[in-house]
GROMACS .gro file of C-alpha atoms in nm:
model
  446
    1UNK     CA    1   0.000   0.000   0.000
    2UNK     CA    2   0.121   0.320  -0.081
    3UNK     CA    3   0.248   0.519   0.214
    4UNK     CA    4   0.063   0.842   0.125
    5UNK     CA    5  -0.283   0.676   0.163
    6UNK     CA    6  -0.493   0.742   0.513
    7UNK     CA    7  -0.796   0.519   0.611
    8UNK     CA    8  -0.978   0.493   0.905
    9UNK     CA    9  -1.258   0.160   0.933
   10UNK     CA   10  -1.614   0.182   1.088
   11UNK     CA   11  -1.830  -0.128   1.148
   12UNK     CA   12  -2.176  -0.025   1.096
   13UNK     CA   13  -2.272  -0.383   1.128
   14UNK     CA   14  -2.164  -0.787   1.175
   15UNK     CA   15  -2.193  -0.798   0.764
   16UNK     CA   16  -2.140  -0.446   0.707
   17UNK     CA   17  -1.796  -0.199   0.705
   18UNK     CA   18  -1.728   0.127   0.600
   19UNK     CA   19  -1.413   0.248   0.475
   20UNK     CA   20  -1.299   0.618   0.503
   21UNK     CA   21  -1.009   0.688   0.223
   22UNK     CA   22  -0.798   0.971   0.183
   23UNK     CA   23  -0.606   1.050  -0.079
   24UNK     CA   24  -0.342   1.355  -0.105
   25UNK     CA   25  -0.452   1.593  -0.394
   26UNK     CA   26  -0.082   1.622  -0.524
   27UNK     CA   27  -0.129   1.256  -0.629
   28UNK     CA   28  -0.430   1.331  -0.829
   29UNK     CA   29  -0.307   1.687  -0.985
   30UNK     CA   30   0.020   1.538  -1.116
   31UNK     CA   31  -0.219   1.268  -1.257
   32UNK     CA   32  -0.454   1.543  -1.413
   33UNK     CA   33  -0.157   1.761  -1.546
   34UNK     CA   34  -0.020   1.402  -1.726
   35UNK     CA   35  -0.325   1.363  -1.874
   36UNK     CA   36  -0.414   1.732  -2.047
   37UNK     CA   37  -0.048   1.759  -2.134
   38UNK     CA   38  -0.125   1.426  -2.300
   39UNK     CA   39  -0.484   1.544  -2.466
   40UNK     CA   40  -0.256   1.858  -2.546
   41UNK     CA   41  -0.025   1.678  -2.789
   42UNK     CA   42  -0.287   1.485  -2.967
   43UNK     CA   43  -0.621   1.697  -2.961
   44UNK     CA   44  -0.756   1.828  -3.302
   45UNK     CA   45  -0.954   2.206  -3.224
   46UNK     CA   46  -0.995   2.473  -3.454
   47UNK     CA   47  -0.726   2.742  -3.444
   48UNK     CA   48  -0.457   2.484  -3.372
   49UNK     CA   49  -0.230   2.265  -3.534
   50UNK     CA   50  -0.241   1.917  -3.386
   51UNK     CA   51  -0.009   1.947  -3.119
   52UNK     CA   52   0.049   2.288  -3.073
   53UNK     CA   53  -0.268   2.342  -2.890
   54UNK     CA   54  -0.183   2.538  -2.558
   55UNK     CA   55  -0.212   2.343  -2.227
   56UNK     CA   56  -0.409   2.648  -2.079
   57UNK     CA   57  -0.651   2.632  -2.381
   58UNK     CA   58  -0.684   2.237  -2.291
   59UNK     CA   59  -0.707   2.303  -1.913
   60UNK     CA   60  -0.960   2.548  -1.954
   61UNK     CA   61  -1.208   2.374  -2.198
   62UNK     CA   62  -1.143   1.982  -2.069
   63UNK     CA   63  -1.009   2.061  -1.734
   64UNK     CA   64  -1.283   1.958  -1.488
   65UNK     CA   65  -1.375   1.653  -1.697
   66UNK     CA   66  -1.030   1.512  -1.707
   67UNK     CA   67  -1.018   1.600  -1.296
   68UNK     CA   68  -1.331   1.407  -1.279
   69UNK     CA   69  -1.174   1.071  -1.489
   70UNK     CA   70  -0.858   1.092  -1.259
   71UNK     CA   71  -1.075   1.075  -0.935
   72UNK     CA   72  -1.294   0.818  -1.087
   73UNK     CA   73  -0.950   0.591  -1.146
   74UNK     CA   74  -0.809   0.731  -0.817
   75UNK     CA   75  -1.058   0.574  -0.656
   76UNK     CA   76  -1.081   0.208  -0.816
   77UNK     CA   77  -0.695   0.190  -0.815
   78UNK     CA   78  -0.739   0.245  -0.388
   79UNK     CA   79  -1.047   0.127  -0.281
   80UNK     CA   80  -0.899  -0.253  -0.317
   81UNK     CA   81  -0.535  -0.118  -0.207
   82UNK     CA   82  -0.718   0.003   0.095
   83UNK     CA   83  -0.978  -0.293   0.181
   84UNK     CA   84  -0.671  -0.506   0.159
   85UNK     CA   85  -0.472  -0.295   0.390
   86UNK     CA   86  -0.710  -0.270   0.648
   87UNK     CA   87  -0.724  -0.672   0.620
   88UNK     CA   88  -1.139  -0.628   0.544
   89UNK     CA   89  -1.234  -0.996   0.396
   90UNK     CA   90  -1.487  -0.788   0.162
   91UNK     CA   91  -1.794  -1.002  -0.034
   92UNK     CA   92  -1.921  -0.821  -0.374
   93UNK     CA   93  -1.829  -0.487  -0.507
   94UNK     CA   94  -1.767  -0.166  -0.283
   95UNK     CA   95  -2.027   0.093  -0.254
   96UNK     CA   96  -1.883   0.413  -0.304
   97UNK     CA   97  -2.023   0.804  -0.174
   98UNK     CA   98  -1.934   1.095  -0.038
   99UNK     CA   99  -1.658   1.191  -0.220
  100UNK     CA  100  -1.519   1.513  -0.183
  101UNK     CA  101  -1.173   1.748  -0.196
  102UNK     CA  102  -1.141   1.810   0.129
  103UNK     CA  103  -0.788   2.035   0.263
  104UNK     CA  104  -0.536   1.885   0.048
  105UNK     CA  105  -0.695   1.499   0.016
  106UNK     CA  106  -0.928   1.373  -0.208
  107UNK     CA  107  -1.186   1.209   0.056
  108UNK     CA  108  -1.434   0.896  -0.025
  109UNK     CA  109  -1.629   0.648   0.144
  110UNK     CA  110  -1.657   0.276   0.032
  111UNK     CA  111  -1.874   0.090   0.223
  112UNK     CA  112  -1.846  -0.347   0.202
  113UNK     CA  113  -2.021  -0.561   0.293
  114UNK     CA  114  -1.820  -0.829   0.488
  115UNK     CA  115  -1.720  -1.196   0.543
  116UNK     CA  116  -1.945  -1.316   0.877
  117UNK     CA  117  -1.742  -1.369   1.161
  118UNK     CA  118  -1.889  -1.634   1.274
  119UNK     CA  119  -1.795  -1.934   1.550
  120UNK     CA  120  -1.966  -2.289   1.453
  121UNK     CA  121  -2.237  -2.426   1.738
  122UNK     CA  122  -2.353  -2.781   1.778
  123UNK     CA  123  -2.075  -2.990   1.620
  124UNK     CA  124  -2.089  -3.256   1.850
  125UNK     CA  125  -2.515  -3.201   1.894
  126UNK     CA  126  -2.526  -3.331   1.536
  127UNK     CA  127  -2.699  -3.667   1.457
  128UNK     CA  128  -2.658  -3.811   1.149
  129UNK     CA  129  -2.786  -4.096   0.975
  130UNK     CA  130  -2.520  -4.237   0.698
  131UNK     CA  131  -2.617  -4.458   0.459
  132UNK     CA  132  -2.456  -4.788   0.305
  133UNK     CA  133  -2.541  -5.010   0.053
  134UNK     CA  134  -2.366  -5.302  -0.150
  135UNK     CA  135  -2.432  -5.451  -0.520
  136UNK     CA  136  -2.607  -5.785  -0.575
  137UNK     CA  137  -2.573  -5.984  -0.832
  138UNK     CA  138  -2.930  -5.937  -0.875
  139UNK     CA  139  -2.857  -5.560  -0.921
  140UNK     CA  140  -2.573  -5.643  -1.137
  141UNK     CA  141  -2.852  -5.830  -1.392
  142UNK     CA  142  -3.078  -5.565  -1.363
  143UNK     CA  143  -2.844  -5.327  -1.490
  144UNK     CA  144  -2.707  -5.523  -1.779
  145UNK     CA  145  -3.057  -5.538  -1.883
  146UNK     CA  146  -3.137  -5.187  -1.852
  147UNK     CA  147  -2.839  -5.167  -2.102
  148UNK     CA  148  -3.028  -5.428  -2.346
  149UNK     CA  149  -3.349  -5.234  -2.314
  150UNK     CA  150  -3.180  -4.884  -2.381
  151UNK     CA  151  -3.052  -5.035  -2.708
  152UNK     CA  152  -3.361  -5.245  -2.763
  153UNK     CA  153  -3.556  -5.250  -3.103
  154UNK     CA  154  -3.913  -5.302  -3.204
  155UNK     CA  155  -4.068  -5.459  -3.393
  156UNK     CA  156  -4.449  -5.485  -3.555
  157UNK     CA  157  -4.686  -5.692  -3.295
  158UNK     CA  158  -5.037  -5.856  -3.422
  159UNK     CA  159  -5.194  -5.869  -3.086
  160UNK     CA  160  -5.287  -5.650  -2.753
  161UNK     CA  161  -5.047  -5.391  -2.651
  162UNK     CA  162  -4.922  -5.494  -2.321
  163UNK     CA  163  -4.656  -5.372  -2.080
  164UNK     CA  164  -4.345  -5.277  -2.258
  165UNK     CA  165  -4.490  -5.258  -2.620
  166UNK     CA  166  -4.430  -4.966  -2.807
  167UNK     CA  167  -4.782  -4.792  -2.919
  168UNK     CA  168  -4.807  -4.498  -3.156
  169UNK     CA  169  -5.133  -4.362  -3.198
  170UNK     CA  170  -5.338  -4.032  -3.189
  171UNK     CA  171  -5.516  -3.876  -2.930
  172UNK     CA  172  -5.778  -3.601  -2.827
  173UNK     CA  173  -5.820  -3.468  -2.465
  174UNK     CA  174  -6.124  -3.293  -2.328
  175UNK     CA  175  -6.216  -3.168  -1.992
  176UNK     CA  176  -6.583  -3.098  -1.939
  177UNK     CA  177  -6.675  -3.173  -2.296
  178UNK     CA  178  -6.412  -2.891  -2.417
  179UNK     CA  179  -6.113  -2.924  -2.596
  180UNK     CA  180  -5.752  -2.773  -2.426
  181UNK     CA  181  -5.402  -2.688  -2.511
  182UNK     CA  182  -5.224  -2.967  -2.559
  183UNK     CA  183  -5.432  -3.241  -2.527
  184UNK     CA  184  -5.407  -3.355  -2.868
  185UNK     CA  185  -5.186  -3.546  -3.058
  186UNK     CA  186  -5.115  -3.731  -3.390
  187UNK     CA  187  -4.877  -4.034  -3.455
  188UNK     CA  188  -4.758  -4.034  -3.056
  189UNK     CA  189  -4.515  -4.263  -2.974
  190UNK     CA  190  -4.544  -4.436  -2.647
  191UNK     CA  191  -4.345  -4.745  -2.412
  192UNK     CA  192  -4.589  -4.907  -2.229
  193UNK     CA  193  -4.453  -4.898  -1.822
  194UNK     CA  194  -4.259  -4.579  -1.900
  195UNK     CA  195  -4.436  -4.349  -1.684
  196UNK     CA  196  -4.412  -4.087  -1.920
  197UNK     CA  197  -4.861  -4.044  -1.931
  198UNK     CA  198  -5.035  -3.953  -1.613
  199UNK     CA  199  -5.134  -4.228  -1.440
  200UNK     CA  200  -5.447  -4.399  -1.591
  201UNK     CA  201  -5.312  -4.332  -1.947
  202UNK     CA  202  -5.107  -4.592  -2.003
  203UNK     CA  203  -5.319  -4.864  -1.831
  204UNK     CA  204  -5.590  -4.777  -2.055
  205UNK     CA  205  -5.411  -4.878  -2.377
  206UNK     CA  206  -5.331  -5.173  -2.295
  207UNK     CA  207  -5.529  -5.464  -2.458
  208UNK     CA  208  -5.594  -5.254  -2.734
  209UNK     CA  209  -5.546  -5.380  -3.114
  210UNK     CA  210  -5.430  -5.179  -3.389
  211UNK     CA  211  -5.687  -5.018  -3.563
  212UNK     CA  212  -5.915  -4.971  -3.249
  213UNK     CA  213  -6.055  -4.684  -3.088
  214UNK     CA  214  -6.142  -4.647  -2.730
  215UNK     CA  215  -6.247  -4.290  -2.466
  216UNK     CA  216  -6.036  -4.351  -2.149
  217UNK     CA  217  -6.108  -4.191  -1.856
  218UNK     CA  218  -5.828  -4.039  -1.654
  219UNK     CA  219  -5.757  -3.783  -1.354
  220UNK     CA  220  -5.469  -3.530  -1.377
  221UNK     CA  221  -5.230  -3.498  -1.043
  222UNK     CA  222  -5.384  -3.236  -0.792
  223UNK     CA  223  -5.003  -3.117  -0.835
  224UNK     CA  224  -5.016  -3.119  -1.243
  225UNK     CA  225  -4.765  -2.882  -1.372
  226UNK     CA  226  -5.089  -2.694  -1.570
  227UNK     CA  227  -5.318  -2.549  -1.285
  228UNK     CA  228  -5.586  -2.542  -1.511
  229UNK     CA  229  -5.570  -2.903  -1.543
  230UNK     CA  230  -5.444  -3.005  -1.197
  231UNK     CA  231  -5.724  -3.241  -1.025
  232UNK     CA  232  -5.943  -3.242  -1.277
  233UNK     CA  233  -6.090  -3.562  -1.491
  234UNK     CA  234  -6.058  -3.559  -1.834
  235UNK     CA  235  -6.163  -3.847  -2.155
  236UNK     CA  236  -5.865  -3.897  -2.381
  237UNK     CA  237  -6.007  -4.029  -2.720
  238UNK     CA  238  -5.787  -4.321  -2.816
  239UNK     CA  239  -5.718  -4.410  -3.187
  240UNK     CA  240  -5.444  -4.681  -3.209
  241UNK     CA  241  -5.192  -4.718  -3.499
  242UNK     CA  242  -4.988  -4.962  -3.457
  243UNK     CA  243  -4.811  -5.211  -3.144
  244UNK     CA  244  -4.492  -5.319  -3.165
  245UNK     CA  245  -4.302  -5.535  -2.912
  246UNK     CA  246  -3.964  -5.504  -2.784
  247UNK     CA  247  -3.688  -5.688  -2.937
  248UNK     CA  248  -3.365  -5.710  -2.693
  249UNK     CA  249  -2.989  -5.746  -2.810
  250UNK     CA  250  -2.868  -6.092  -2.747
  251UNK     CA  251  -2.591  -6.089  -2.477
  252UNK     CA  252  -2.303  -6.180  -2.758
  253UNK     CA  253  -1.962  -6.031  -2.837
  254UNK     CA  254  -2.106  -5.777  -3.068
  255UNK     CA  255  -2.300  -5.669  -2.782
  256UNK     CA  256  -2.006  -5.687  -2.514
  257UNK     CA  257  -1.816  -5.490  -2.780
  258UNK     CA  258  -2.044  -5.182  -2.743
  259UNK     CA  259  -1.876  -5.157  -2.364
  260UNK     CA  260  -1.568  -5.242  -2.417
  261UNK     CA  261  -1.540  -5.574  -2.390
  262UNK     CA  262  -1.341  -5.800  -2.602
  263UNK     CA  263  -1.231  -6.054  -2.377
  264UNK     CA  264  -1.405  -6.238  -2.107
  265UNK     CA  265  -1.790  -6.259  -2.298
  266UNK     CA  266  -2.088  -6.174  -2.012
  267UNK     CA  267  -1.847  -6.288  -1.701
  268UNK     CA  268  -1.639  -5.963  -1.779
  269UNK     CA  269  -1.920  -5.730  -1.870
  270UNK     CA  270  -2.051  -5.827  -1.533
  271UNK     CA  271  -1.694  -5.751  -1.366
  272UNK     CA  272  -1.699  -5.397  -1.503
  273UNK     CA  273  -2.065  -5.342  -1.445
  274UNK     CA  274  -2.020  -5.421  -1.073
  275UNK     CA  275  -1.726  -5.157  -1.042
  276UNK     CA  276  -1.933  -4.917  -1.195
  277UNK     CA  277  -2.185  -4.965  -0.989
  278UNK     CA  278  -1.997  -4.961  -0.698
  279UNK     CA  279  -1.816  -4.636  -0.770
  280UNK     CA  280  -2.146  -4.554  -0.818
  281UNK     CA  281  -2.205  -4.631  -0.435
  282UNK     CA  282  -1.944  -4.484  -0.317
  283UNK     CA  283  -2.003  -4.136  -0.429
  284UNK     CA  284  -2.384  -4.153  -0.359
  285UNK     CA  285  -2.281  -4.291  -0.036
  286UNK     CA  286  -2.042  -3.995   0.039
  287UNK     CA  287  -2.323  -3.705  -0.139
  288UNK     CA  288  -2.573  -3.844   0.095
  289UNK     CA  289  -2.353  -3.825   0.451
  290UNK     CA  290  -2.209  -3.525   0.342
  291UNK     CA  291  -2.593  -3.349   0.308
  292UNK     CA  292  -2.695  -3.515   0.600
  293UNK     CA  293  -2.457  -3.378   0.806
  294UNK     CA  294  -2.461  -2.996   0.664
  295UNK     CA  295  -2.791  -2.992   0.679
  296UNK     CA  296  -2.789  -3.130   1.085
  297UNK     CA  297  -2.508  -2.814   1.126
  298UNK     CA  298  -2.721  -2.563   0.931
  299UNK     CA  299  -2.991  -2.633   1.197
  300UNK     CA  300  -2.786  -2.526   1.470
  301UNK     CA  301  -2.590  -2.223   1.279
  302UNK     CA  302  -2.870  -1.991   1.229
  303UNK     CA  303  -2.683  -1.656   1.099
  304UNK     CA  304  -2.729  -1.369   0.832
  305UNK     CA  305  -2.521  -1.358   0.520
  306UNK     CA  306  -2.450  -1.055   0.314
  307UNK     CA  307  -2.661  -1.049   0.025
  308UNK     CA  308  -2.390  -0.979  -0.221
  309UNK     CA  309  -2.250  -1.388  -0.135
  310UNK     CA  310  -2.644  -1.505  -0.182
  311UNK     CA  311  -2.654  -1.280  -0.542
  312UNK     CA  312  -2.319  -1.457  -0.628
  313UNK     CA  313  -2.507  -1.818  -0.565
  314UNK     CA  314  -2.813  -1.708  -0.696
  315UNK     CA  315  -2.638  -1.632  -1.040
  316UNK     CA  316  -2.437  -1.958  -1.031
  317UNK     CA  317  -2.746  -2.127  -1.003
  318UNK     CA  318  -2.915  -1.979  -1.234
  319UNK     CA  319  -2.626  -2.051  -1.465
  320UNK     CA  320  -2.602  -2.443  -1.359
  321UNK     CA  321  -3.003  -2.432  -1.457
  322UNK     CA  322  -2.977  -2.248  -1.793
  323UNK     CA  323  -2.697  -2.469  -1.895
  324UNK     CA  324  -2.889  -2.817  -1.820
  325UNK     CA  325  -3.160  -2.690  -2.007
  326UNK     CA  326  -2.955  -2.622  -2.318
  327UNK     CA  327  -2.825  -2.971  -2.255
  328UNK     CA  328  -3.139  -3.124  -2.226
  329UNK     CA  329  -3.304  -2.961  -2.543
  330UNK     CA  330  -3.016  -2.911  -2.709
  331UNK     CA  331  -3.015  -2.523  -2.691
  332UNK     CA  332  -2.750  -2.262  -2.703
  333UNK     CA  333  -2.769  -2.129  -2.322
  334UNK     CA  334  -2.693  -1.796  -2.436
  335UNK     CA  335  -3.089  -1.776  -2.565
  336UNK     CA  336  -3.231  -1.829  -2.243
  337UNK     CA  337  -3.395  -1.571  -2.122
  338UNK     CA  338  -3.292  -1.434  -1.740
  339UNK     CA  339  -3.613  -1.353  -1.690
  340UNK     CA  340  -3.752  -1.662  -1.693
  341UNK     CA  341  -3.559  -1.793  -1.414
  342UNK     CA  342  -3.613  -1.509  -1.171
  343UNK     CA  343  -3.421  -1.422  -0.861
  344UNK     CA  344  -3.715  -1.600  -0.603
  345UNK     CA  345  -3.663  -1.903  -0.761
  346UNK     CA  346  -3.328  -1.972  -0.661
  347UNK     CA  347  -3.351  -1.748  -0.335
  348UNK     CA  348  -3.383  -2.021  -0.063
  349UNK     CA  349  -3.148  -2.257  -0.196
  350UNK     CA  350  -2.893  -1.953  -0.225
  351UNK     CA  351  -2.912  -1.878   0.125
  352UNK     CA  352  -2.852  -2.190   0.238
  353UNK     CA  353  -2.535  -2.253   0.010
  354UNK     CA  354  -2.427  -1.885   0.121
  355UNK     CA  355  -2.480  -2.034   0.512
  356UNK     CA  356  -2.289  -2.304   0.467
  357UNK     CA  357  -2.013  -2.182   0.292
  358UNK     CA  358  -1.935  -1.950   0.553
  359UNK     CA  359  -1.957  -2.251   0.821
  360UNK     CA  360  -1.703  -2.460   0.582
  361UNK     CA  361  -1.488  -2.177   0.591
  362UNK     CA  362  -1.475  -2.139   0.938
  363UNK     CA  363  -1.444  -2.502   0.981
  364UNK     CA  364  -1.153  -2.523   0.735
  365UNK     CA  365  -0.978  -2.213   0.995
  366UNK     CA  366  -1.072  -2.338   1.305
  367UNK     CA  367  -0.946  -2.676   1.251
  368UNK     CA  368  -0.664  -2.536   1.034
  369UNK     CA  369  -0.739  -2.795   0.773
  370UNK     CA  370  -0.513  -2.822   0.497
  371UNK     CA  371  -0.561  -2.990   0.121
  372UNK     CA  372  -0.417  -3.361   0.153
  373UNK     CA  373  -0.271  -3.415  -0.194
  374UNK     CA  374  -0.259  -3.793  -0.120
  375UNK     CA  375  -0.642  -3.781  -0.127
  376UNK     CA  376  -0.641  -3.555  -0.434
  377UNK     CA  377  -0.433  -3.782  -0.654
  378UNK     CA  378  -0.649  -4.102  -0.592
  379UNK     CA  379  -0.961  -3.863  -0.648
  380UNK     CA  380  -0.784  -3.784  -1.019
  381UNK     CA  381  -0.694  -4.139  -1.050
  382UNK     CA  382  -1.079  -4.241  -0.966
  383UNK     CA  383  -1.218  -4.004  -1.199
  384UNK     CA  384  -1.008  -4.135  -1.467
  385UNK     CA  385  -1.094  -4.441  -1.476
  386UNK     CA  386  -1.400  -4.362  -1.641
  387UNK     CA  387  -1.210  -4.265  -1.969
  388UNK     CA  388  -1.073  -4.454  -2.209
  389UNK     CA  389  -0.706  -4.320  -2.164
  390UNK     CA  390  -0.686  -4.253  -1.774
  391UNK     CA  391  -0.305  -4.149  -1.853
  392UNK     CA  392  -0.427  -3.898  -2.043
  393UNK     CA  393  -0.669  -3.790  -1.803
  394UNK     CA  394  -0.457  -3.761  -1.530
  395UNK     CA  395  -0.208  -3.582  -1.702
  396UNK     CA  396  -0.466  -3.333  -1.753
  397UNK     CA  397  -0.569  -3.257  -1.442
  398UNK     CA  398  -0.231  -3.299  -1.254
  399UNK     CA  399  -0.065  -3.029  -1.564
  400UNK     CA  400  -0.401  -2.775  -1.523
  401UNK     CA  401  -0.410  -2.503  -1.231
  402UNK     CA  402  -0.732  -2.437  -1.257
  403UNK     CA  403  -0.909  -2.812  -1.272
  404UNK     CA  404  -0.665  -2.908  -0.993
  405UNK     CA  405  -0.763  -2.617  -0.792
  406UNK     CA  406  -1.109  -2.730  -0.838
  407UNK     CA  407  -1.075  -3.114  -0.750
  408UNK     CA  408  -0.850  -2.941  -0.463
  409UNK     CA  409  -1.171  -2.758  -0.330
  410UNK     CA  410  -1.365  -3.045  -0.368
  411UNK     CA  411  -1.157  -3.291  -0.153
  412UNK     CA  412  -1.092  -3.010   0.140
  413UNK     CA  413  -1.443  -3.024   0.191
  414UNK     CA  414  -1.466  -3.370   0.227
  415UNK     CA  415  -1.202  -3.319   0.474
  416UNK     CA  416  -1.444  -3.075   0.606
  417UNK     CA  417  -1.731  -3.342   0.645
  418UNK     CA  418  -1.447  -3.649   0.813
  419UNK     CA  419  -1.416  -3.393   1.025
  420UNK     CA  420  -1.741  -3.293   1.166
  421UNK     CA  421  -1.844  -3.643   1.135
  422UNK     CA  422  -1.620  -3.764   1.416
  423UNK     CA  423  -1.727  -3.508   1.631
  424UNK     CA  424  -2.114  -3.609   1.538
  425UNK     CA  425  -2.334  -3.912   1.649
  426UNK     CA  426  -2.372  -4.134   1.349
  427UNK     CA  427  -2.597  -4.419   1.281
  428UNK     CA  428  -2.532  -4.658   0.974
  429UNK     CA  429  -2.848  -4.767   0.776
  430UNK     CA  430  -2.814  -5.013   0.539
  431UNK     CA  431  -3.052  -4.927   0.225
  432UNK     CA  432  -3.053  -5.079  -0.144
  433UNK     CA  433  -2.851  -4.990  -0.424
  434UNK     CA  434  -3.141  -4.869  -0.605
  435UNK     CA  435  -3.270  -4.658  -0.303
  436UNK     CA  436  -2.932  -4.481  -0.203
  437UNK     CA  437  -2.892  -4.370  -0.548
  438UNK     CA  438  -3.243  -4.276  -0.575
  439UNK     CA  439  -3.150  -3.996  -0.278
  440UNK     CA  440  -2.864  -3.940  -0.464
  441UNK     CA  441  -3.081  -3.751  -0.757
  442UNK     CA  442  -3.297  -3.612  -0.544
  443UNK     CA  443  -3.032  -3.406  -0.393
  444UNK     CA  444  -2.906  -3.328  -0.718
  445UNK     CA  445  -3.231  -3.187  -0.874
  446UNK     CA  446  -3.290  -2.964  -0.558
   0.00000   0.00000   0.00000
């Protein structure tokens, strides 16, 4: 910091400083004469030759504006010098007023708001229930034939459709004899036991031929997306196309080639299915603990945060949101709307994260936690397993700063949550595979 600059710090709150800053005026008039002996040598006005314009003319006619544009970069170049002098852990963008010449110092205020001091409560109150699960071979069969059925085929069926038949047909919906948006449609494609009607729908195909036509009676979900719709009955006019049945991919090397597998036939498929699905385990296992006990500490740490950390989150995820829609539909996120993802939606969840990211942090300095690269490097080695060159993969994220800062962050706060569970009281559940990964998505889509 230079030595030349004064401040003085006033806490106006626990989230909230302000920052007095004086700067000597001889700073900023050497910086304004600079800059009109600069505009001097290059400005173009009537009368003059380029360059021979007279400084007085210059300081006369663009004087006060140029004073103005040297305060205005005084004060960005020192507002930072000073928060960082004054050791102010600021959050967002200062907020700056009152500024004024004042004797022979150029005099501002900047007021931040600030980092919550905060001391965690109720470590060792905090019950948590952890989760385990293992893979059966039963699970292991399941999943080898939820890969046939995702590469499944179908093929033209001469009697009823029945559960797991493709249907297409068309359709027209009515509610109280009238017609409404999107209730009808031609050539509709449809898996029987998908889920994807409401409920009712699909039961009421089934049976049917191709070439029938049949009024089904169904109710939409009292929480139905449309509330126009929601809880009401409605008839859904049936007229059926055509049924086709699902053909599965034998379990051959053609099909063990599509994973991978050369060697080894449905023995080995099942060997790398397993380890999937227990990595799978393994990280659900750790999301779910990990929630579990930040959200048993969140109910203990009740605290304000400064609502320039809960606009950061909000914005991140808003950005998160945007970009899985663009994956989903296929959609340049840059075409989204903001508007359509406003502020409230994301204003609760951004709280929360803001809460707890000040309790990690004060976790990580109480406990002066430190990164352990040991766990880092097996984290990069895990992850690269999933790749078909894990060298390669490695070599990536071991060579680049940023993604290694990232997987860095990542493993501190699991450090974070070893920590606070040995201080906790924890209870192991045992749950299925297909449950703990179930709670797993659930998380994720909050």
């Amino acid at each position: 910091m230079a030595t030349d600059l004064q401040v003085t710090t006033n806490k106006l709150s626990d989230n909230q400083t302000q920052l007095t800053v004086k700067v000597p005026v001889e700073k900023i008039q050497n910086k304004v004469n600079g800059r009109i002996n600069q505009v001097a040598k290059t400005a173009k006005i009537d009368g003059f030759r380029k360059g021979r314009v007279p400084v007085s003319h210059i300081r006369a006619q663009y004087g006060a504006g140029i004073q103005q544009e040297v305060i205005n970069d005084v004060i960005r170049d020192t507002v930072f010098e000073a928060i960082k002098a004054e050791d102010v852990r600021a959050v967002g963008m200062p907020n700056i007023d009152d500024v004024k010449l004042e004797d022979d110092f150029l005099v501002y205020q900047a007021t931040v708001e600030i980092f919550p001091e905060i001391e965690v409560q109720g470590v060792s109150e905090v019950e948590v229930e952890r989760h385990t699960a293992s893979v059966a071979d039963e699970d292991v069969d399941t999943m080898i034939e939820n890969l046939q059925k995702q590469r499944q085929e179908f093929a033209d069926k001469d009697g009823a459709a029945d559960e797991g038949d493709q249907v297409t047909f068309d359709f027209e919906g009515s509610v109280d004899g009238e017609k409404f948006e999107g209730g009808s449609s031609e050539d509709f494609k449809l898996v029987i036991g998908s889920g994807q009607m409401i409920p009712g729908f699909e039961d009421g195909i089934k049976g049917m031929k191709a070439g029938e036509e049949k009024t089904i009676d169904v109710t939409f979900p009292e929480e139905y997306q449309a509330e126009d719709l929601a809880g009401k009955a409605a008839q859904f006019k049936i007229t059926l196309k055509k049924v086709e049945e699902s053909k599965l991919p034998e379990l051959n090397d053609e099909f063990f080639a599509l994973f991978g597998v050369t060697e080894g036939g449905l023995e080995q498929l099942k060997a790398d299915v397993r380890k999937n699905m227990e990595r799978e385990i393994k990280n659900a296992a750790r999301s779910q603990v990990k929630q579990a006990v930040f959200d048993g500490l969140l109910d203990k740490n009740e605290f304000d945060v400064p609502q320039a950390m809960v606009d950061q989150e909000i914005e991140r995820q808003r950005n998160m949101m945007m970009q899985r829609f663009a994956q989903q539909f296929g959609a340049n996120p840059d075409n989204f709307n903001k508007d359509m993802l406003p502020d409230e939606l994301f204003e609760e969840q951004a709280i929360r994260a803001a809460r707890l990211g000040v309790i990690v942090a004060r976790v990580i300095e109480s406990q002066k936690l430190e990164v352990d690269q040991a766990r880092v490097e097996t984290f990069i080695k895990e992850a690269a397993e999933n790749y078909e060159d894990p060298a390669e993969v490695i070599e990536y994220y071991t060579n680049d700063q940023q993604q290694r800062a990232n997987i860095e962050s990542v493993v501190l706060e699991d450090q974070v949550v070893d920590y606070l569970l040995s201080e906790a009281t924890v209870t192991d559940k045992e749950v299925s595979y297909q449950d703990l990964l179930a709670s797993q998505q659930q998380q994720a889509g909050m």
